[in-house]
Amino acid sequence: MVEVKGTVSLDGNSIPVGDIIFEPADGAGPAAAGQIREGKFDVQCPVGTKKVIISAARKTGKKGKEFGEDIMESYIPAKYNTESELQENVSQDSENEFHFVLKSM
């Protein structure tokens, strides 16, 4: 396991709260996950080529009818999570610092 850290922004703005997952690109082995806070993350991760999945949700301003809870919406485009195209190589011999500059369009 090595430390993987970095930043995440969408359209030039830091992601205030979200999640980041580093999955093995070949599908073999464990994934590593952590939280994004104020655009920064710090995760312990196994080495290897990883598919990176980034997600975040925000309040819609609407309330649920039954319990009055805030209704949330995912706002990170699918190409960064459910259909992620992001990939990074996590190495024993490098700093493993990654900066993800995401775009809505």
PDB file of N, CA and C in Angstrom:
ATOM      1  N   MET A   1       0.845  -1.181   0.000  1.00  0.00           N
ATOM      2  CA  MET A   1       0.000   0.000   0.000  1.00  0.00           C
ATOM      3  C   MET A   1       0.889   1.242   0.000  1.00  0.00           C
ATOM      4  N   VAL A   2       0.483   2.214  -0.808  1.00  0.00           N
ATOM      5  CA  VAL A   2       1.197   3.487  -0.867  1.00  0.00           C
ATOM      6  C   VAL A   2       0.196   4.633  -0.738  1.00  0.00           C
ATOM      7  N   GLU A   3       0.698   5.793  -0.354  1.00  0.00           N
ATOM      8  CA  GLU A   3      -0.155   6.972  -0.246  1.00  0.00           C
ATOM      9  C   GLU A   3      -0.401   7.549  -1.642  1.00  0.00           C
ATOM     10  N   VAL A   4      -1.658   7.830  -1.922  1.00  0.00           N
ATOM     11  CA  VAL A   4      -2.065   8.486  -3.167  1.00  0.00           C
ATOM     12  C   VAL A   4      -2.823   9.737  -2.747  1.00  0.00           C
ATOM     13  N   LYS A   5      -2.388  10.876  -3.257  1.00  0.00           N
ATOM     14  CA  LYS A   5      -3.046  12.130  -2.884  1.00  0.00           C
ATOM     15  C   LYS A   5      -3.168  13.022  -4.101  1.00  0.00           C
ATOM     16  N   GLY A   6      -3.950  14.082  -3.939  1.00  0.00           N
ATOM     17  CA  GLY A   6      -4.106  15.011  -5.038  1.00  0.00           C
ATOM     18  C   GLY A   6      -5.313  15.899  -4.879  1.00  0.00           C
ATOM     19  N   THR A   7      -5.752  16.432  -6.018  1.00  0.00           N
ATOM     20  CA  THR A   7      -6.861  17.378  -6.033  1.00  0.00           C
ATOM     21  C   THR A   7      -7.870  16.992  -7.113  1.00  0.00           C
ATOM     22  N   VAL A   8      -9.092  17.486  -6.927  1.00  0.00           N
ATOM     23  CA  VAL A   8     -10.169  17.267  -7.892  1.00  0.00           C
ATOM     24  C   VAL A   8     -10.944  18.569  -8.045  1.00  0.00           C
ATOM     25  N   SER A   9     -11.112  18.989  -9.306  1.00  0.00           N
ATOM     26  CA  SER A   9     -11.927  20.177  -9.578  1.00  0.00           C
ATOM     27  C   SER A   9     -12.866  19.882 -10.741  1.00  0.00           C
ATOM     28  N   LEU A  10     -13.962  20.613 -10.785  1.00  0.00           N
ATOM     29  CA  LEU A  10     -14.925  20.523 -11.882  1.00  0.00           C
ATOM     30  C   LEU A  10     -15.155  21.928 -12.396  1.00  0.00           C
ATOM     31  N   ASP A  11     -14.862  22.144 -13.665  1.00  0.00           N
ATOM     32  CA  ASP A  11     -15.032  23.452 -14.304  1.00  0.00           C
ATOM     33  C   ASP A  11     -14.309  24.558 -13.520  1.00  0.00           C
ATOM     34  N   GLY A  12     -13.126  24.241 -13.009  1.00  0.00           N
ATOM     35  CA  GLY A  12     -12.315  25.225 -12.312  1.00  0.00           C
ATOM     36  C   GLY A  12     -12.615  25.409 -10.839  1.00  0.00           C
ATOM     37  N   ASN A  13     -13.619  24.699 -10.316  1.00  0.00           N
ATOM     38  CA  ASN A  13     -13.987  24.814  -8.906  1.00  0.00           C
ATOM     39  C   ASN A  13     -13.672  23.517  -8.169  1.00  0.00           C
ATOM     40  N   SER A  14     -13.062  23.626  -6.993  1.00  0.00           N
ATOM     41  CA  SER A  14     -12.774  22.453  -6.178  1.00  0.00           C
ATOM     42  C   SER A  14     -14.063  21.726  -5.815  1.00  0.00           C
ATOM     43  N   ILE A  15     -14.016  20.396  -5.829  1.00  0.00           N
ATOM     44  CA  ILE A  15     -15.163  19.595  -5.384  1.00  0.00           C
ATOM     45  C   ILE A  15     -15.224  19.723  -3.860  1.00  0.00           C
ATOM     46  N   PRO A  16     -16.300  20.289  -3.294  1.00  0.00           N
ATOM     47  CA  PRO A  16     -16.333  20.483  -1.844  1.00  0.00           C
ATOM     48  C   PRO A  16     -16.372  19.173  -1.065  1.00  0.00           C
ATOM     49  N   VAL A  17     -17.224  18.227  -1.488  1.00  0.00           N
ATOM     50  CA  VAL A  17     -17.364  16.928  -0.828  1.00  0.00           C
ATOM     51  C   VAL A  17     -17.668  15.887  -1.896  1.00  0.00           C
ATOM     52  N   GLY A  18     -16.956  14.779  -1.848  1.00  0.00           N
ATOM     53  CA  GLY A  18     -17.197  13.721  -2.819  1.00  0.00           C
ATOM     54  C   GLY A  18     -16.436  12.467  -2.450  1.00  0.00           C
ATOM     55  N   ASP A  19     -16.400  11.528  -3.373  1.00  0.00           N
ATOM     56  CA  ASP A  19     -15.717  10.260  -3.168  1.00  0.00           C
ATOM     57  C   ASP A  19     -14.830   9.951  -4.363  1.00  0.00           C
ATOM     58  N   ILE A  20     -13.716   9.262  -4.081  1.00  0.00           N
ATOM     59  CA  ILE A  20     -12.811   8.829  -5.135  1.00  0.00           C
ATOM     60  C   ILE A  20     -12.461   7.372  -4.889  1.00  0.00           C
ATOM     61  N   ILE A  21     -12.460   6.583  -5.966  1.00  0.00           N
ATOM     62  CA  ILE A  21     -12.162   5.155  -5.882  1.00  0.00           C
ATOM     63  C   ILE A  21     -11.082   4.844  -6.910  1.00  0.00           C
ATOM     64  N   PHE A  22     -10.090   4.067  -6.490  1.00  0.00           N
ATOM     65  CA  PHE A  22      -9.055   3.564  -7.378  1.00  0.00           C
ATOM     66  C   PHE A  22      -9.257   2.059  -7.488  1.00  0.00           C
ATOM     67  N   GLU A  23      -9.829   1.613  -8.635  1.00  0.00           N
ATOM     68  CA  GLU A  23     -10.093   0.193  -8.880  1.00  0.00           C
ATOM     69  C   GLU A  23      -8.991  -0.371  -9.758  1.00  0.00           C
ATOM     70  N   PRO A  24      -8.605  -1.638  -9.556  1.00  0.00           N
ATOM     71  CA  PRO A  24      -7.631  -2.241 -10.470  1.00  0.00           C
ATOM     72  C   PRO A  24      -8.169  -2.201 -11.909  1.00  0.00           C
ATOM     73  N   ALA A  25      -7.368  -1.717 -12.841  1.00  0.00           N
ATOM     74  CA  ALA A  25      -7.819  -1.603 -14.236  1.00  0.00           C
ATOM     75  C   ALA A  25      -8.140  -2.963 -14.832  1.00  0.00           C
ATOM     76  N   ASP A  26      -7.448  -4.012 -14.351  1.00  0.00           N
ATOM     77  CA  ASP A  26      -7.694  -5.353 -14.882  1.00  0.00           C
ATOM     78  C   ASP A  26      -8.797  -6.086 -14.116  1.00  0.00           C
ATOM     79  N   GLY A  27      -9.383  -5.418 -13.109  1.00  0.00           N
ATOM     80  CA  GLY A  27     -10.471  -6.005 -12.341  1.00  0.00           C
ATOM     81  C   GLY A  27     -10.032  -6.992 -11.274  1.00  0.00           C
ATOM     82  N   ALA A  28      -8.716  -7.219 -11.139  1.00  0.00           N
ATOM     83  CA  ALA A  28      -8.205  -8.185 -10.158  1.00  0.00           C
ATOM     84  C   ALA A  28      -7.609  -7.456  -8.958  1.00  0.00           C
ATOM     85  N   GLY A  29      -8.033  -7.849  -7.779  1.00  0.00           N
ATOM     86  CA  GLY A  29      -7.477  -7.253  -6.566  1.00  0.00           C
ATOM     87  C   GLY A  29      -8.411  -6.245  -5.938  1.00  0.00           C
ATOM     88  N   PRO A  30      -7.993  -5.734  -4.777  1.00  0.00           N
ATOM     89  CA  PRO A  30      -8.846  -4.804  -4.035  1.00  0.00           C
ATOM     90  C   PRO A  30      -8.811  -3.381  -4.593  1.00  0.00           C
ATOM     91  N   ALA A  31      -9.882  -2.661  -4.369  1.00  0.00           N
ATOM     92  CA  ALA A  31      -9.964  -1.238  -4.704  1.00  0.00           C
ATOM     93  C   ALA A  31      -9.602  -0.432  -3.464  1.00  0.00           C
ATOM     94  N   ALA A  32      -9.280   0.825  -3.662  1.00  0.00           N
ATOM     95  CA  ALA A  32      -9.033   1.748  -2.556  1.00  0.00           C
ATOM     96  C   ALA A  32      -9.976   2.923  -2.734  1.00  0.00           C
ATOM     97  N   ALA A  33     -10.523   3.415  -1.634  1.00  0.00           N
ATOM     98  CA  ALA A  33     -11.490   4.507  -1.712  1.00  0.00           C
ATOM     99  C   ALA A  33     -11.242   5.511  -0.608  1.00  0.00           C
ATOM    100  N   GLY A  34     -11.632   6.743  -0.878  1.00  0.00           N
ATOM    101  CA  GLY A  34     -11.507   7.787   0.121  1.00  0.00           C
ATOM    102  C   GLY A  34     -12.438   8.941  -0.187  1.00  0.00           C
ATOM    103  N   GLN A  35     -12.430   9.910   0.701  1.00  0.00           N
ATOM    104  CA  GLN A  35     -13.293  11.073   0.528  1.00  0.00           C
ATOM    105  C   GLN A  35     -12.512  12.251  -0.051  1.00  0.00           C
ATOM    106  N   ILE A  36     -13.235  13.047  -0.805  1.00  0.00           N
ATOM    107  CA  ILE A  36     -12.718  14.316  -1.304  1.00  0.00           C
ATOM    108  C   ILE A  36     -13.274  15.387  -0.376  1.00  0.00           C
ATOM    109  N   ARG A  37     -12.408  16.227   0.154  1.00  0.00           N
ATOM    110  CA  ARG A  37     -12.816  17.325   1.035  1.00  0.00           C
ATOM    111  C   ARG A  37     -12.130  18.595   0.558  1.00  0.00           C
ATOM    112  N   GLU A  38     -12.918  19.613   0.236  1.00  0.00           N
ATOM    113  CA  GLU A  38     -12.375  20.892  -0.248  1.00  0.00           C
ATOM    114  C   GLU A  38     -11.402  20.661  -1.406  1.00  0.00           C
ATOM    115  N   GLY A  39     -11.760  19.721  -2.287  1.00  0.00           N
ATOM    116  CA  GLY A  39     -10.982  19.468  -3.492  1.00  0.00           C
ATOM    117  C   GLY A  39      -9.748  18.605  -3.307  1.00  0.00           C
ATOM    118  N   LYS A  40      -9.515  18.077  -2.110  1.00  0.00           N
ATOM    119  CA  LYS A  40      -8.316  17.284  -1.855  1.00  0.00           C
ATOM    120  C   LYS A  40      -8.678  15.880  -1.386  1.00  0.00           C
ATOM    121  N   PHE A  41      -7.793  14.921  -1.721  1.00  0.00           N
ATOM    122  CA  PHE A  41      -7.965  13.551  -1.243  1.00  0.00           C
ATOM    123  C   PHE A  41      -6.609  12.979  -0.854  1.00  0.00           C
ATOM    124  N   ASP A  42      -6.654  11.961   0.012  1.00  0.00           N
ATOM    125  CA  ASP A  42      -5.466  11.255   0.481  1.00  0.00           C
ATOM    126  C   ASP A  42      -5.911   9.834   0.807  1.00  0.00           C
ATOM    127  N   VAL A  43      -5.409   8.851   0.049  1.00  0.00           N
ATOM    128  CA  VAL A  43      -5.895   7.469   0.126  1.00  0.00           C
ATOM    129  C   VAL A  43      -4.703   6.514   0.202  1.00  0.00           C
ATOM    130  N   GLN A  44      -4.838   5.438   0.940  1.00  0.00           N
ATOM    131  CA  GLN A  44      -3.867   4.342   0.909  1.00  0.00           C
ATOM    132  C   GLN A  44      -4.333   3.367  -0.169  1.00  0.00           C
ATOM    133  N   CYS A  45      -3.430   3.037  -1.109  1.00  0.00           N
ATOM    134  CA  CYS A  45      -3.837   2.294  -2.301  1.00  0.00           C
ATOM    135  C   CYS A  45      -2.787   1.251  -2.681  1.00  0.00           C
ATOM    136  N   PRO A  46      -3.217   0.078  -3.158  1.00  0.00           N
ATOM    137  CA  PRO A  46      -2.262  -0.891  -3.700  1.00  0.00           C
ATOM    138  C   PRO A  46      -1.655  -0.358  -5.004  1.00  0.00           C
ATOM    139  N   VAL A  47      -0.440  -0.780  -5.327  1.00  0.00           N
ATOM    140  CA  VAL A  47       0.205  -0.328  -6.563  1.00  0.00           C
ATOM    141  C   VAL A  47      -0.436  -1.014  -7.770  1.00  0.00           C
ATOM    142  N   GLY A  48      -0.246  -0.399  -8.946  1.00  0.00           N
ATOM    143  CA  GLY A  48      -0.758  -0.942 -10.200  1.00  0.00           C
ATOM    144  C   GLY A  48      -1.528   0.100 -10.983  1.00  0.00           C
ATOM    145  N   THR A  49      -1.966  -0.280 -12.161  1.00  0.00           N
ATOM    146  CA  THR A  49      -2.770   0.598 -13.002  1.00  0.00           C
ATOM    147  C   THR A  49      -4.198   0.600 -12.477  1.00  0.00           C
ATOM    148  N   LYS A  50      -4.739   1.798 -12.256  1.00  0.00           N
ATOM    149  CA  LYS A  50      -6.049   1.939 -11.626  1.00  0.00           C
ATOM    150  C   LYS A  50      -7.018   2.716 -12.510  1.00  0.00           C
ATOM    151  N   LYS A  51      -8.257   2.250 -12.522  1.00  0.00           N
ATOM    152  CA  LYS A  51      -9.376   3.013 -13.076  1.00  0.00           C
ATOM    153  C   LYS A  51      -9.834   3.921 -11.944  1.00  0.00           C
ATOM    154  N   VAL A  52      -9.994   5.205 -12.228  1.00  0.00           N
ATOM    155  CA  VAL A  52     -10.352   6.177 -11.195  1.00  0.00           C
ATOM    156  C   VAL A  52     -11.818   6.571 -11.364  1.00  0.00           C
ATOM    157  N   ILE A  53     -12.556   6.500 -10.267  1.00  0.00           N
ATOM    158  CA  ILE A  53     -13.987   6.826 -10.260  1.00  0.00           C
ATOM    159  C   ILE A  53     -14.203   7.968  -9.276  1.00  0.00           C
ATOM    160  N   ILE A  54     -14.791   9.053  -9.773  1.00  0.00           N
ATOM    161  CA  ILE A  54     -15.031  10.236  -8.942  1.00  0.00           C
ATOM    162  C   ILE A  54     -16.523  10.537  -8.931  1.00  0.00           C
ATOM    163  N   SER A  55     -17.075  10.721  -7.734  1.00  0.00           N
ATOM    164  CA  SER A  55     -18.501  11.041  -7.626  1.00  0.00           C
ATOM    165  C   SER A  55     -18.721  12.099  -6.552  1.00  0.00           C
ATOM    166  N   ALA A  56     -19.794  12.838  -6.721  1.00  0.00           N
ATOM    167  CA  ALA A  56     -20.194  13.861  -5.753  1.00  0.00           C
ATOM    168  C   ALA A  56     -21.664  14.168  -5.970  1.00  0.00           C
ATOM    169  N   ALA A  57     -22.323  14.585  -4.892  1.00  0.00           N
ATOM    170  CA  ALA A  57     -23.747  14.935  -4.967  1.00  0.00           C
ATOM    171  C   ALA A  57     -23.965  16.268  -4.264  1.00  0.00           C
ATOM    172  N   ARG A  58     -25.017  16.942  -4.683  1.00  0.00           N
ATOM    173  CA  ARG A  58     -25.373  18.218  -4.049  1.00  0.00           C
ATOM    174  C   ARG A  58     -26.881  18.287  -3.872  1.00  0.00           C
ATOM    175  N   LYS A  59     -27.296  19.177  -2.988  1.00  0.00           N
ATOM    176  CA  LYS A  59     -28.721  19.370  -2.729  1.00  0.00           C
ATOM    177  C   LYS A  59     -29.391  20.001  -3.945  1.00  0.00           C
ATOM    178  N   THR A  60     -30.615  19.562  -4.227  1.00  0.00           N
ATOM    179  CA  THR A  60     -31.369  20.113  -5.354  1.00  0.00           C
ATOM    180  C   THR A  60     -32.222  21.306  -4.937  1.00  0.00           C
ATOM    181  N   GLY A  61     -32.406  21.469  -3.625  1.00  0.00           N
ATOM    182  CA  GLY A  61     -33.308  22.502  -3.130  1.00  0.00           C
ATOM    183  C   GLY A  61     -34.710  21.966  -2.911  1.00  0.00           C
ATOM    184  N   LYS A  62     -34.922  20.694  -3.251  1.00  0.00           N
ATOM    185  CA  LYS A  62     -36.222  20.045  -3.061  1.00  0.00           C
ATOM    186  C   LYS A  62     -36.159  19.141  -1.836  1.00  0.00           C
ATOM    187  N   LYS A  63     -37.324  18.886  -1.274  1.00  0.00           N
ATOM    188  CA  LYS A  63     -37.434  18.025  -0.089  1.00  0.00           C
ATOM    189  C   LYS A  63     -38.232  16.774  -0.441  1.00  0.00           C
ATOM    190  N   GLY A  64     -37.888  15.675   0.198  1.00  0.00           N
ATOM    191  CA  GLY A  64     -38.644  14.438   0.033  1.00  0.00           C
ATOM    192  C   GLY A  64     -40.032  14.602   0.631  1.00  0.00           C
ATOM    193  N   LYS A  65     -41.036  13.974   0.048  1.00  0.00           N
ATOM    194  CA  LYS A  65     -42.422  14.140   0.498  1.00  0.00           C
ATOM    195  C   LYS A  65     -42.696  13.424   1.816  1.00  0.00           C
ATOM    196  N   GLU A  66     -42.099  12.258   2.005  1.00  0.00           N
ATOM    197  CA  GLU A  66     -42.435  11.462   3.176  1.00  0.00           C
ATOM    198  C   GLU A  66     -41.712  11.930   4.436  1.00  0.00           C
ATOM    199  N   PHE A  67     -40.409  12.215   4.334  1.00  0.00           N
ATOM    200  CA  PHE A  67     -39.633  12.550   5.529  1.00  0.00           C
ATOM    201  C   PHE A  67     -39.064  13.967   5.522  1.00  0.00           C
ATOM    202  N   GLY A  68     -39.240  14.688   4.430  1.00  0.00           N
ATOM    203  CA  GLY A  68     -38.743  16.063   4.344  1.00  0.00           C
ATOM    204  C   GLY A  68     -37.234  16.161   4.199  1.00  0.00           C
ATOM    205  N   GLU A  69     -36.596  15.043   3.795  1.00  0.00           N
ATOM    206  CA  GLU A  69     -35.142  15.044   3.630  1.00  0.00           C
ATOM    207  C   GLU A  69     -34.737  15.798   2.359  1.00  0.00           C
ATOM    208  N   ASP A  70     -33.511  16.316   2.350  1.00  0.00           N
ATOM    209  CA  ASP A  70     -32.994  16.985   1.160  1.00  0.00           C
ATOM    210  C   ASP A  70     -32.836  15.967   0.037  1.00  0.00           C
ATOM    211  N   ILE A  71     -33.302  16.318  -1.145  1.00  0.00           N
ATOM    212  CA  ILE A  71     -33.103  15.462  -2.310  1.00  0.00           C
ATOM    213  C   ILE A  71     -31.781  15.871  -2.946  1.00  0.00           C
ATOM    214  N   MET A  72     -30.931  14.869  -3.166  1.00  0.00           N
ATOM    215  CA  MET A  72     -29.589  15.102  -3.704  1.00  0.00           C
ATOM    216  C   MET A  72     -29.540  14.689  -5.173  1.00  0.00           C
ATOM    217  N   GLU A  73     -28.581  15.271  -5.905  1.00  0.00           N
ATOM    218  CA  GLU A  73     -28.343  14.884  -7.294  1.00  0.00           C
ATOM    219  C   GLU A  73     -26.849  14.738  -7.525  1.00  0.00           C
ATOM    220  N   SER A  74     -26.503  13.743  -8.305  1.00  0.00           N
ATOM    221  CA  SER A  74     -25.112  13.559  -8.717  1.00  0.00           C
ATOM    222  C   SER A  74     -24.822  14.597  -9.797  1.00  0.00           C
ATOM    223  N   TYR A  75     -23.691  15.268  -9.697  1.00  0.00           N
ATOM    224  CA  TYR A  75     -23.407  16.300 -10.696  1.00  0.00           C
ATOM    225  C   TYR A  75     -22.080  16.102 -11.427  1.00  0.00           C
ATOM    226  N   ILE A  76     -21.383  15.031 -11.139  1.00  0.00           N
ATOM    227  CA  ILE A  76     -20.156  14.721 -11.855  1.00  0.00           C
ATOM    228  C   ILE A  76     -20.545  13.904 -13.092  1.00  0.00           C
ATOM    229  N   PRO A  77     -20.107  14.295 -14.292  1.00  0.00           N
ATOM    230  CA  PRO A  77     -20.474  13.559 -15.504  1.00  0.00           C
ATOM    231  C   PRO A  77     -20.090  12.075 -15.431  1.00  0.00           C
ATOM    232  N   ALA A  78     -20.904  11.232 -16.078  1.00  0.00           N
ATOM    233  CA  ALA A  78     -20.717   9.777 -16.060  1.00  0.00           C
ATOM    234  C   ALA A  78     -19.338   9.350 -16.552  1.00  0.00           C
ATOM    235  N   LYS A  79     -18.718  10.133 -17.433  1.00  0.00           N
ATOM    236  CA  LYS A  79     -17.402   9.732 -17.955  1.00  0.00           C
ATOM    237  C   LYS A  79     -16.319   9.753 -16.876  1.00  0.00           C
ATOM    238  N   TYR A  80     -16.664  10.248 -15.673  1.00  0.00           N
ATOM    239  CA  TYR A  80     -15.724  10.236 -14.556  1.00  0.00           C
ATOM    240  C   TYR A  80     -16.139   9.258 -13.456  1.00  0.00           C
ATOM    241  N   ASN A  81     -17.284   8.587 -13.606  1.00  0.00           N
ATOM    242  CA  ASN A  81     -17.711   7.617 -12.587  1.00  0.00           C
ATOM    243  C   ASN A  81     -18.286   6.355 -13.230  1.00  0.00           C
ATOM    244  N   THR A  82     -19.575   6.279 -13.497  1.00  0.00           N
ATOM    245  CA  THR A  82     -20.165   5.035 -14.000  1.00  0.00           C
ATOM    246  C   THR A  82     -19.562   4.588 -15.330  1.00  0.00           C
ATOM    247  N   GLU A  83     -19.069   5.534 -16.115  1.00  0.00           N
ATOM    248  CA  GLU A  83     -18.425   5.228 -17.403  1.00  0.00           C
ATOM    249  C   GLU A  83     -17.010   5.801 -17.414  1.00  0.00           C
ATOM    250  N   SER A  84     -16.319   5.705 -16.288  1.00  0.00           N
ATOM    251  CA  SER A  84     -15.029   6.386 -16.120  1.00  0.00           C
ATOM    252  C   SER A  84     -14.013   6.057 -17.206  1.00  0.00           C
ATOM    253  N   GLU A  85     -13.392   7.115 -17.706  1.00  0.00           N
ATOM    254  CA  GLU A  85     -12.320   7.015 -18.685  1.00  0.00           C
ATOM    255  C   GLU A  85     -10.977   7.345 -18.030  1.00  0.00           C
ATOM    256  N   LEU A  86     -10.998   7.635 -16.726  1.00  0.00           N
ATOM    257  CA  LEU A  86      -9.778   8.041 -16.025  1.00  0.00           C
ATOM    258  C   LEU A  86      -8.953   6.827 -15.620  1.00  0.00           C
ATOM    259  N   GLN A  87      -7.632   6.933 -15.819  1.00  0.00           N
ATOM    260  CA  GLN A  87      -6.731   5.865 -15.425  1.00  0.00           C
ATOM    261  C   GLN A  87      -5.416   6.467 -14.953  1.00  0.00           C
ATOM    262  N   GLU A  88      -4.853   5.892 -13.904  1.00  0.00           N
ATOM    263  CA  GLU A  88      -3.568   6.335 -13.375  1.00  0.00           C
ATOM    264  C   GLU A  88      -2.753   5.119 -12.971  1.00  0.00           C
ATOM    265  N   ASN A  89      -1.428   5.270 -13.012  1.00  0.00           N
ATOM    266  CA  ASN A  89      -0.535   4.217 -12.566  1.00  0.00           C
ATOM    267  C   ASN A  89      -0.024   4.563 -11.172  1.00  0.00           C
ATOM    268  N   VAL A  90      -0.372   3.759 -10.187  1.00  0.00           N
ATOM    269  CA  VAL A  90       0.081   3.945  -8.819  1.00  0.00           C
ATOM    270  C   VAL A  90       1.343   3.108  -8.643  1.00  0.00           C
ATOM    271  N   SER A  91       2.431   3.774  -8.288  1.00  0.00           N
ATOM    272  CA  SER A  91       3.733   3.129  -8.252  1.00  0.00           C
ATOM    273  C   SER A  91       4.370   3.191  -6.869  1.00  0.00           C
ATOM    274  N   GLN A  92       5.163   2.193  -6.564  1.00  0.00           N
ATOM    275  CA  GLN A  92       5.921   2.156  -5.314  1.00  0.00           C
ATOM    276  C   GLN A  92       7.020   3.221  -5.322  1.00  0.00           C
ATOM    277  N   ASP A  93       7.483   3.600  -6.515  1.00  0.00           N
ATOM    278  CA  ASP A  93       8.660   4.463  -6.658  1.00  0.00           C
ATOM    279  C   ASP A  93       8.369   5.904  -7.050  1.00  0.00           C
ATOM    280  N   SER A  94       7.131   6.355  -6.886  1.00  0.00           N
ATOM    281  CA  SER A  94       6.826   7.745  -7.247  1.00  0.00           C
ATOM    282  C   SER A  94       5.978   8.394  -6.158  1.00  0.00           C
ATOM    283  N   GLU A  95       5.739   9.696  -6.307  1.00  0.00           N
ATOM    284  CA  GLU A  95       4.961  10.438  -5.312  1.00  0.00           C
ATOM    285  C   GLU A  95       3.477  10.102  -5.341  1.00  0.00           C
ATOM    286  N   ASN A  96       2.976   9.603  -6.469  1.00  0.00           N
ATOM    287  CA  ASN A  96       1.554   9.260  -6.601  1.00  0.00           C
ATOM    288  C   ASN A  96       0.652  10.435  -6.248  1.00  0.00           C
ATOM    289  N   GLU A  97       0.964  11.582  -6.829  1.00  0.00           N
ATOM    290  CA  GLU A  97       0.137  12.771  -6.646  1.00  0.00           C
ATOM    291  C   GLU A  97      -0.560  13.056  -7.967  1.00  0.00           C
ATOM    292  N   PHE A  98      -1.895  13.038  -7.935  1.00  0.00           N
ATOM    293  CA  PHE A  98      -2.686  13.200  -9.152  1.00  0.00           C
ATOM    294  C   PHE A  98      -3.638  14.381  -9.012  1.00  0.00           C
ATOM    295  N   HIS A  99      -3.803  15.112 -10.120  1.00  0.00           N
ATOM    296  CA  HIS A  99      -4.691  16.275 -10.142  1.00  0.00           C
ATOM    297  C   HIS A  99      -5.713  16.043 -11.247  1.00  0.00           C
ATOM    298  N   PHE A 100      -6.955  15.886 -10.846  1.00  0.00           N
ATOM    299  CA  PHE A 100      -8.037  15.611 -11.791  1.00  0.00           C
ATOM    300  C   PHE A 100      -8.791  16.905 -12.059  1.00  0.00           C
ATOM    301  N   VAL A 101      -8.681  17.393 -13.299  1.00  0.00           N
ATOM    302  CA  VAL A 101      -9.348  18.620 -13.729  1.00  0.00           C
ATOM    303  C   VAL A 101     -10.504  18.189 -14.637  1.00  0.00           C
ATOM    304  N   LEU A 102     -11.688  18.111 -14.044  1.00  0.00           N
ATOM    305  CA  LEU A 102     -12.864  17.607 -14.742  1.00  0.00           C
ATOM    306  C   LEU A 102     -13.630  18.740 -15.406  1.00  0.00           C
ATOM    307  N   LYS A 103     -14.332  18.380 -16.482  1.00  0.00           N
ATOM    308  CA  LYS A 103     -15.148  19.353 -17.223  1.00  0.00           C
ATOM    309  C   LYS A 103     -16.562  18.812 -17.372  1.00  0.00           C
ATOM    310  N   SER A 104     -17.555  19.717 -17.220  1.00  0.00           N
ATOM    311  CA  SER A 104     -18.970  19.333 -17.371  1.00  0.00           C
ATOM    312  C   SER A 104     -19.285  18.931 -18.797  1.00  0.00           C
ATOM    313  N   MET A 105     -18.712  19.607 -19.726  1.00  0.00           N
ATOM    314  CA  MET A 105     -19.010  19.356 -21.145  1.00  0.00           C
ATOM    315  C   MET A 105     -17.888  18.635 -21.814  1.00  0.00           C
TER     316      MET A 105
END
